[in-house]
RNA sequence: GAUUCCGUAGCUCAGCUGGUAGAGCAAUACACUUUUAAUGUAUGGGCCCUGGGUUCGAAUCCCAGCGGGAUCACCA
């Protein structure tokens, strides 16, 4: 402890005694409270802690508990200018322009920013000017939360502002925020753009990048719009288990966890489909759920390990009805989110206005390859795929081959919302067989910008067929198809045996949809906290092993030739160089040049 | 998983063919009563991601690692 104080004294000797005393004090506080070394704080962070303590000494609580009676919001006051209106607003101080006895600052609340005007003699009508000179000008920092009471006016330049009559510190900010600035031409300087820092510190991202906040406001609007649409249609929002003993409803690698009391493995859900259908069996007409799903697979700009899907099941309907429903739903959502059915995604303008084009998978493959899959054997499909330059292997069944051809040659071409219908049976184990063709299923996917955003079926409700399809999946899985399901959910089959009415179900990838509606090519931009490798905090050591070794070696003689010591410790050039520089920097040793010889000594 | 680019002050970024670190903003001090990227003057602030190598000398060149981005592959 004493040693550290000495180090601080040496390091900070250029600072005035007053500041120094404070630093030592606050260092002791920090050490006791946070078990943290003062060296980990930047100069500005130390200064802010210093201001914090000064405020406390002045009897100002930097973290008051009292309610603050906010009456207005920045955006509204600027939109509806009412001269002289008395207001009370609160937010972060994001800029400060001090001009002697008058100052301007910007206050940022949840709605935006508004300028506030401070006049010394109005803040401090008497002799004592500390509140303005010290508290406002010096002890407040950018990022602090303050509340102001005053009246609305326009400055000579015409900027709507609040003439402050009284201000209150509401919460002190100890860490400087990134500070992007916008110049007169609207150009942004010093933008906080590094994706890693933005995702890891989303809170800071949200404070300084209003366009990021907008994305998430739109995200919430999308959920509300969808919910409203379903509720208006009379369907019920439900919740089903996230922890499942059999992960079903999709083919994906699940996360595994363990339940201690039951002593069994449990899986995080990969889909909620099978549970929602159980509820249809139970007699609900329409059920939907926004479900967080978890898949233990690769991560990239369109895949996060946890993502949100919406699934809805409606009884007595088929997939044709669901197509109508889906296009009306998406048109409604696009308008609620963006005010228009049109949205821009990269170079494309997408129009979500219903109705959407409907193309069968067979027709789509004919359109883009000239090849007709109808009535072909597995061998013929295999050869066709191969001739198209698609990587094929012997584990692939008919359905998989068709899916590969579609994915490779067709999918990417559908920019405007398009329903692709009638998928091969093998790929759709939960979907009802097509009424006109036993090789196909009554399934559609909605393609937007070459990617699927929705998937829907006339749900399979024949329990015997369902059992056979599950068993076929298990066979495919054993054959080596890692996309095929490995588990049979017998409880789900039991529920079907009681009877499920004809039902159509729809699943929508919410993250992907909001990417389209907010023009973001990356899923990380539309998730508050995208998954990241955990940060590693490197503990700063005062002396490395090398440095200690050099110091100890030197201790015996106190002073010796630099080259001789180097030979003695026998470190690599790099290690030697870094260590000596560090020791010198910390004021523990000194290198001097006498004549042509370099000497090193302990201080 | 493959390829490729990046990691320098609180933030945004310079730093050439190796010679012990620069700018703007932010910070500190002073001046300034309607400014607005306020202004002017002065000052302080760096484990140059980590480890190793080459070299008299590395932020810079080489190797390995860590973290991130992009592209591709994989992905109901």
XYZ file of C-alpha atoms (C1' of nucleotides) in Angstrom, chain A residues 94 113 177-182 188-193 204 207-210, chain B residues 11 25:
21
model
C -24.338 16.144 -24.027
C -31.913 16.878 -27.633
C -19.012 8.787 -23.461
C -17.903 8.667 -27.060
C -18.887 12.030 -28.495
C -19.862 12.136 -32.134
C -20.483 15.671 -33.392
C -22.536 16.933 -36.270
C -20.857 13.416 -38.462
C -17.400 13.624 -36.917
C -15.813 11.156 -34.523
C -18.722 8.770 -34.975
C -18.835 5.827 -32.599
C -18.719 3.162 -35.283
C -23.164 3.714 -25.018
C -26.831 7.059 -26.025
C -24.743 8.516 -28.825
C -26.210 6.975 -31.973
C -29.863 7.991 -32.309
C -13.589 8.986 -28.971
C -12.774 16.338 -30.493
